[in-house]
Amino acid sequence: MVLLTLHWSLDGILILSFLMVAAYLFVTRKFNYWSKRGVKELAPTPFVGNFMDCLLSKKSAPQFLKDLYNYGRDLPLLGFYVFDKPYLLIRDPELAKHVLMKDFDYFADRYSTADEKNDRLGYANLFMMKNPGWKSLRPKLTPFFTPGKLKKMFDIMLPVADDFAKHLDSLHLEGEGKVIEFKDICANFTTDMIGSTSFGLKVGSLENPKAPFREYGRKIFDYDYHRSMEVLAIFFSLD
């Protein structure tokens, strides 16, 4: 039994062509969303929008947004697309002030967030939390950054800075031609600083790069393709 023509193969080609055209029209149906509203937009690519470099892990989410920001130089707003979903990048300081301060009641909730069960650290990130969790967590963190607390924190930071200076002296870097991996040294120094100021712990990562606190911190920043997709899903939720 044939459907459209006298040949099954031709029917299959016609049906496949119809499905491909329908899929194309469906995923591009919003691709003039911003231009219709008088907002300059970055020309999207069918099926992926402006998101191809992130999908291929050529760019991280922050680098992607930074490039968009630079591309929209001299523009107050720039529209772009993640797959078929329209997003808006605000560059104008006055508009940003309205979003973050004057009209904050309309923008208080985060659009995306991590999964509470599978990514507890990501979910507890103040930058990503939604109400009511965000509203209850923010007052707990605000006292950490009062002038008085910051002044006391400086005294806590000084011993860690002294340990850092002693560690550099122990490397005997005098002379020329000596090369060291400074990224790891700075990461150990930062870990010691966070442990001291935030947790009241003497971590000792400078003396022992395999310290447990440092190892757990390193695991947080382990970044493979799977984790990069998770982060992108948090930044650019497709719900």
mmCIF file of C-alpha atoms in Angstrom:
data_model
loop_
_atom_site.group_PDB
_atom_site.id
_atom_site.type_symbol
_atom_site.label_atom_id
_atom_site.label_comp_id
_atom_site.label_asym_id
_atom_site.label_seq_id
_atom_site.Cartn_x
_atom_site.Cartn_y
_atom_site.Cartn_z
ATOM 1 C CA MET A 1 0.000 0.000 0.000
ATOM 2 C CA VAL A 2 1.396 3.379 -0.988
ATOM 3 C CA LEU A 3 0.689 6.710 0.669
ATOM 4 C CA LEU A 4 1.410 9.498 -1.790
ATOM 5 C CA THR A 5 2.961 8.037 -4.906
ATOM 6 C CA LEU A 6 3.378 4.661 -6.566
ATOM 7 C CA HIS A 7 6.740 4.027 -4.879
ATOM 8 C CA TRP A 8 7.577 3.505 -1.206
ATOM 9 C CA SER A 9 11.023 5.057 -1.607
ATOM 10 C CA LEU A 10 9.589 8.244 -3.068
ATOM 11 C CA ASP A 11 6.997 8.375 -0.289
ATOM 12 C CA GLY A 12 9.806 8.083 2.251
ATOM 13 C CA ILE A 13 11.774 10.907 0.657
ATOM 14 C CA LEU A 14 8.712 13.165 0.564
ATOM 15 C CA ILE A 15 7.810 12.441 4.188
ATOM 16 C CA LEU A 16 11.403 12.939 5.340
ATOM 17 C CA SER A 17 11.614 16.220 3.427
ATOM 18 C CA PHE A 18 8.356 17.382 4.985
ATOM 19 C CA LEU A 19 9.588 16.531 8.487
ATOM 20 C CA MET A 20 12.880 18.352 7.902
ATOM 21 C CA VAL A 21 11.103 21.482 6.658
ATOM 22 C CA ALA A 22 8.672 21.327 9.585
ATOM 23 C CA ALA A 23 11.560 20.961 12.047
ATOM 24 C CA TYR A 24 13.393 23.887 10.459
ATOM 25 C CA LEU A 25 10.319 26.129 10.603
ATOM 26 C CA PHE A 26 9.692 25.098 14.205
ATOM 27 C CA VAL A 27 13.188 25.830 15.529
ATOM 28 C CA THR A 28 13.464 29.124 13.633
ATOM 29 C CA ARG A 29 9.995 30.428 14.504
ATOM 30 C CA LYS A 30 11.396 32.831 17.133
ATOM 31 C CA PHE A 31 14.509 33.945 15.274
ATOM 32 C CA ASN A 32 13.118 37.415 14.598
ATOM 33 C CA TYR A 33 11.854 37.916 18.144
ATOM 34 C CA TRP A 34 14.196 40.796 18.971
ATOM 35 C CA SER A 35 14.261 42.455 15.556
ATOM 36 C CA LYS A 36 10.462 42.698 15.685
ATOM 37 C CA ARG A 37 10.852 44.651 18.910
ATOM 38 C CA GLY A 38 13.470 47.018 17.551
ATOM 39 C CA VAL A 39 16.382 45.392 19.400
ATOM 40 C CA LYS A 40 19.653 44.642 17.619
ATOM 41 C CA GLU A 41 20.221 40.888 17.565
ATOM 42 C CA LEU A 42 23.047 38.543 16.693
ATOM 43 C CA ALA A 43 22.178 36.531 13.576
ATOM 44 C CA PRO A 44 21.306 33.002 14.765
ATOM 45 C CA THR A 45 22.134 29.662 13.172
ATOM 46 C CA PRO A 46 19.243 27.209 12.645
ATOM 47 C CA PHE A 47 18.807 24.626 15.423
ATOM 48 C CA VAL A 48 21.558 26.049 17.703
ATOM 49 C CA GLY A 49 20.981 29.807 17.661
ATOM 50 C CA ASN A 50 24.201 31.548 18.748
ATOM 51 C CA PHE A 51 25.208 28.651 20.991
ATOM 52 C CA MET A 52 27.447 26.530 18.765
ATOM 53 C CA ASP A 53 30.798 27.438 20.371
ATOM 54 C CA CYS A 54 29.473 26.559 23.828
ATOM 55 C CA LEU A 55 28.067 23.226 22.643
ATOM 56 C CA LEU A 56 31.463 22.335 21.181
ATOM 57 C CA SER A 57 33.180 23.469 24.415
ATOM 58 C CA LYS A 58 35.142 26.081 22.492
ATOM 59 C CA LYS A 59 33.898 28.746 24.902
ATOM 60 C CA SER A 60 32.762 28.752 28.501
ATOM 61 C CA ALA A 61 29.533 30.498 29.469
ATOM 62 C CA PRO A 62 31.384 33.560 30.887
ATOM 63 C CA GLN A 63 33.563 33.850 27.758
ATOM 64 C CA PHE A 64 30.488 33.513 25.556
ATOM 65 C CA LEU A 65 28.764 36.371 27.394
ATOM 66 C CA LYS A 66 31.924 38.488 27.359
ATOM 67 C CA ASP A 67 32.206 38.116 23.582
ATOM 68 C CA LEU A 68 28.556 39.087 23.203
ATOM 69 C CA TYR A 69 29.162 42.116 25.391
ATOM 70 C CA ASN A 70 32.101 43.210 23.241
ATOM 71 C CA TYR A 71 30.156 42.566 20.044
ATOM 72 C CA GLY A 72 27.349 44.852 21.222
ATOM 73 C CA ARG A 73 29.665 47.797 21.781
ATOM 74 C CA ASP A 74 27.763 51.128 21.778
ATOM 75 C CA LEU A 75 24.423 49.272 22.009
ATOM 76 C CA PRO A 76 22.213 49.473 25.124
ATOM 77 C CA LEU A 77 20.736 46.017 24.446
ATOM 78 C CA LEU A 78 21.698 42.984 22.401
ATOM 79 C CA GLY A 79 19.458 40.038 21.621
ATOM 80 C CA PHE A 80 20.774 36.513 21.087
ATOM 81 C CA TYR A 81 19.456 32.966 20.976
ATOM 82 C CA VAL A 82 20.199 29.743 22.822
ATOM 83 C CA PHE A 83 18.774 27.121 20.475
ATOM 84 C CA ASP A 84 15.363 28.683 19.754
ATOM 85 C CA LYS A 85 15.012 30.624 23.003
ATOM 86 C CA PRO A 86 15.520 34.422 22.881
ATOM 87 C CA TYR A 87 17.801 36.017 25.493
ATOM 88 C CA LEU A 88 18.617 39.657 26.154
ATOM 89 C CA LEU A 89 22.007 41.078 27.138
ATOM 90 C CA ILE A 90 21.822 44.442 28.920
ATOM 91 C CA ARG A 91 24.839 46.706 28.410
ATOM 92 C CA ASP A 92 23.441 50.096 29.367
ATOM 93 C CA PRO A 93 24.335 50.966 33.006
ATOM 94 C CA GLU A 94 21.056 52.793 33.598
ATOM 95 C CA LEU A 95 19.003 49.843 32.404
ATOM 96 C CA ALA A 96 21.095 47.510 34.551
ATOM 97 C CA LYS A 97 20.454 49.796 37.525
ATOM 98 C CA HIS A 98 16.717 49.493 36.947
ATOM 99 C CA VAL A 99 16.942 45.700 36.825
ATOM 100 C CA LEU A 100 19.198 45.351 39.870
ATOM 101 C CA MET A 101 17.831 48.166 42.039
ATOM 102 C CA LYS A 102 14.827 50.280 41.057
ATOM 103 C CA ASP A 103 12.699 47.495 39.568
ATOM 104 C CA PHE A 104 14.340 44.616 41.397
ATOM 105 C CA ASP A 105 10.998 43.282 42.659
ATOM 106 C CA TYR A 106 10.238 42.206 39.092
ATOM 107 C CA PHE A 107 13.633 40.560 38.559
ATOM 108 C CA ALA A 108 14.449 39.109 41.991
ATOM 109 C CA ASP A 109 13.984 35.471 41.022
ATOM 110 C CA ARG A 110 16.682 33.665 39.083
ATOM 111 C CA TYR A 111 15.592 32.151 35.816
ATOM 112 C CA SER A 112 17.727 29.057 36.250
ATOM 113 C CA THR A 113 19.186 27.085 39.120
ATOM 114 C CA ALA A 114 21.075 23.876 39.803
ATOM 115 C CA ASP A 115 19.361 20.728 40.973
ATOM 116 C CA GLU A 116 19.180 20.647 44.776
ATOM 117 C CA LYS A 117 19.604 16.871 45.076
ATOM 118 C CA ASN A 118 22.321 16.229 42.475
ATOM 119 C CA ASP A 119 24.320 19.465 42.746
ATOM 120 C CA ARG A 120 24.069 20.826 46.273
ATOM 121 C CA LEU A 121 27.037 23.164 45.882
ATOM 122 C CA GLY A 122 25.658 24.627 42.684
ATOM 123 C CA TYR A 123 22.209 24.982 44.211
ATOM 124 C CA ALA A 124 23.592 26.808 47.260
ATOM 125 C CA ASN A 125 25.279 29.402 45.031
ATOM 126 C CA LEU A 126 23.695 32.765 45.864
ATOM 127 C CA PHE A 127 24.078 33.837 42.244
ATOM 128 C CA MET A 128 21.804 31.019 41.066
ATOM 129 C CA MET A 129 19.345 30.482 43.927
ATOM 130 C CA LYS A 130 15.658 31.227 43.585
ATOM 131 C CA ASN A 131 13.241 32.504 46.181
ATOM 132 C CA PRO A 132 12.556 31.703 48.950
ATOM 133 C CA GLY A 133 16.015 30.129 49.387
ATOM 134 C CA TRP A 134 17.787 33.196 48.009
ATOM 135 C CA LYS A 135 15.923 35.557 50.314
ATOM 136 C CA SER A 136 16.792 33.532 53.420
ATOM 137 C CA LEU A 137 20.466 32.982 52.493
ATOM 138 C CA ARG A 138 21.354 36.547 51.521
ATOM 139 C CA PRO A 139 20.904 38.076 55.022
ATOM 140 C CA LYS A 140 23.169 35.360 56.430
ATOM 141 C CA LEU A 141 25.998 36.279 54.058
ATOM 142 C CA THR A 142 25.645 40.066 54.144
ATOM 143 C CA PRO A 143 27.224 40.494 57.637
ATOM 144 C CA PHE A 144 30.448 38.941 56.321
ATOM 145 C CA PHE A 145 31.082 42.028 54.209
ATOM 146 C CA THR A 146 30.493 44.867 56.646
ATOM 147 C CA PRO A 147 33.442 47.302 57.053
ATOM 148 C CA GLY A 148 34.129 46.016 60.564
ATOM 149 C CA LYS A 149 34.226 42.366 59.502
ATOM 150 C CA LEU A 150 36.427 43.135 56.512
ATOM 151 C CA LYS A 151 38.859 45.000 58.757
ATOM 152 C CA LYS A 152 39.091 42.022 61.122
ATOM 153 C CA MET A 153 39.460 39.685 58.162
ATOM 154 C CA PHE A 154 42.553 41.591 57.061
ATOM 155 C CA ASP A 155 44.320 40.617 60.292
ATOM 156 C CA ILE A 156 43.475 36.976 59.597
ATOM 157 C CA MET A 157 44.879 37.256 56.076
ATOM 158 C CA LEU A 158 48.291 38.546 57.158
ATOM 159 C CA PRO A 159 49.632 35.223 58.559
ATOM 160 C CA VAL A 160 48.637 33.445 55.347
ATOM 161 C CA ALA A 161 50.444 36.118 53.329
ATOM 162 C CA ASP A 162 53.526 35.592 55.513
ATOM 163 C CA ASP A 163 53.355 31.837 54.848
ATOM 164 C CA PHE A 164 53.152 32.596 51.142
ATOM 165 C CA ALA A 165 56.253 34.801 51.291
ATOM 166 C CA LYS A 166 58.161 32.124 53.231
ATOM 167 C CA HIS A 167 57.143 29.495 50.697
ATOM 168 C CA LEU A 168 58.461 31.621 47.829
ATOM 169 C CA ASP A 169 61.729 32.127 49.694
ATOM 170 C CA SER A 170 62.041 28.363 50.142
ATOM 171 C CA LEU A 171 61.946 27.873 46.367
ATOM 172 C CA HIS A 172 65.281 29.724 45.982
ATOM 173 C CA LEU A 173 64.301 31.576 42.841
ATOM 174 C CA GLU A 174 67.390 33.768 42.794
ATOM 175 C CA GLY A 175 69.192 33.893 39.484
ATOM 176 C CA GLU A 176 67.956 33.373 35.950
ATOM 177 C CA GLY A 177 66.415 30.533 33.996
ATOM 178 C CA LYS A 178 64.314 28.999 36.786
ATOM 179 C CA VAL A 179 60.754 28.094 35.841
ATOM 180 C CA ILE A 180 57.983 27.142 38.267
ATOM 181 C CA GLU A 181 54.272 26.398 37.891
ATOM 182 C CA PHE A 182 52.867 29.499 39.537
ATOM 183 C CA LYS A 183 49.231 28.589 38.872
ATOM 184 C CA ASP A 184 49.316 25.780 41.439
ATOM 185 C CA ILE A 185 51.170 27.936 43.957
ATOM 186 C CA CYS A 186 48.555 30.681 43.667
ATOM 187 C CA ALA A 187 45.753 28.108 43.939
ATOM 188 C CA ASN A 188 47.305 26.742 47.141
ATOM 189 C CA PHE A 189 47.669 30.267 48.513
ATOM 190 C CA THR A 190 44.031 31.054 47.691
ATOM 191 C CA THR A 191 42.896 27.809 49.315
ATOM 192 C CA ASP A 192 44.790 28.656 52.505
ATOM 193 C CA MET A 193 43.294 32.141 52.473
ATOM 194 C CA ILE A 194 39.727 30.877 52.057
ATOM 195 C CA GLY A 195 40.209 28.238 54.727
ATOM 196 C CA SER A 196 41.519 30.824 57.174
ATOM 197 C CA THR A 197 39.066 33.677 56.537
ATOM 198 C CA SER A 198 35.879 31.684 55.878
ATOM 199 C CA PHE A 199 36.310 28.540 57.969
ATOM 200 C CA GLY A 200 38.863 29.470 60.619
ATOM 201 C CA LEU A 201 41.161 26.634 59.518
ATOM 202 C CA LYS A 202 44.888 26.469 58.936
ATOM 203 C CA VAL A 203 44.788 24.388 55.779
ATOM 204 C CA GLY A 204 48.504 24.286 54.972
ATOM 205 C CA SER A 205 48.158 23.815 51.212
ATOM 206 C CA LEU A 206 51.404 25.680 50.552
ATOM 207 C CA GLU A 207 53.380 23.156 52.584
ATOM 208 C CA ASN A 208 51.252 20.184 51.531
ATOM 209 C CA PRO A 209 49.576 20.526 48.102
ATOM 210 C CA LYS A 210 47.772 17.229 48.806
ATOM 211 C CA ALA A 211 46.013 18.605 51.886
ATOM 212 C CA PRO A 212 42.412 17.296 52.111
ATOM 213 C CA PHE A 213 40.894 20.788 51.941
ATOM 214 C CA ARG A 214 42.872 21.491 48.773
ATOM 215 C CA GLU A 215 41.921 18.148 47.219
ATOM 216 C CA TYR A 216 38.220 18.757 47.757
ATOM 217 C CA GLY A 217 38.577 22.270 46.367
ATOM 218 C CA ARG A 218 40.282 20.872 43.280
ATOM 219 C CA LYS A 219 37.399 18.442 42.721
ATOM 220 C CA ILE A 220 34.928 21.327 42.698
ATOM 221 C CA PHE A 221 36.703 22.800 39.685
ATOM 222 C CA ASP A 222 37.202 19.542 37.777
ATOM 223 C CA TYR A 223 35.838 20.432 34.357
ATOM 224 C CA ASP A 224 35.063 17.895 31.656
ATOM 225 C CA TYR A 225 32.542 17.930 28.818
ATOM 226 C CA HIS A 226 29.762 16.529 31.003
ATOM 227 C CA ARG A 227 30.313 19.174 33.671
ATOM 228 C CA SER A 228 30.522 21.925 31.049
ATOM 229 C CA MET A 229 27.079 20.904 29.760
ATOM 230 C CA GLU A 230 25.726 20.978 33.325
ATOM 231 C CA VAL A 231 27.053 24.502 33.838
ATOM 232 C CA LEU A 232 25.610 25.651 30.518
ATOM 233 C CA ALA A 233 22.249 24.183 31.486
ATOM 234 C CA ILE A 234 22.373 26.217 34.714
ATOM 235 C CA PHE A 235 23.345 29.455 32.968
ATOM 236 C CA PHE A 236 20.981 29.023 30.034
ATOM 237 C CA SER A 237 18.021 27.017 31.299
ATOM 238 C CA LEU A 238 15.854 25.590 28.538
ATOM 239 C CA ASP A 239 12.756 25.125 30.690
#
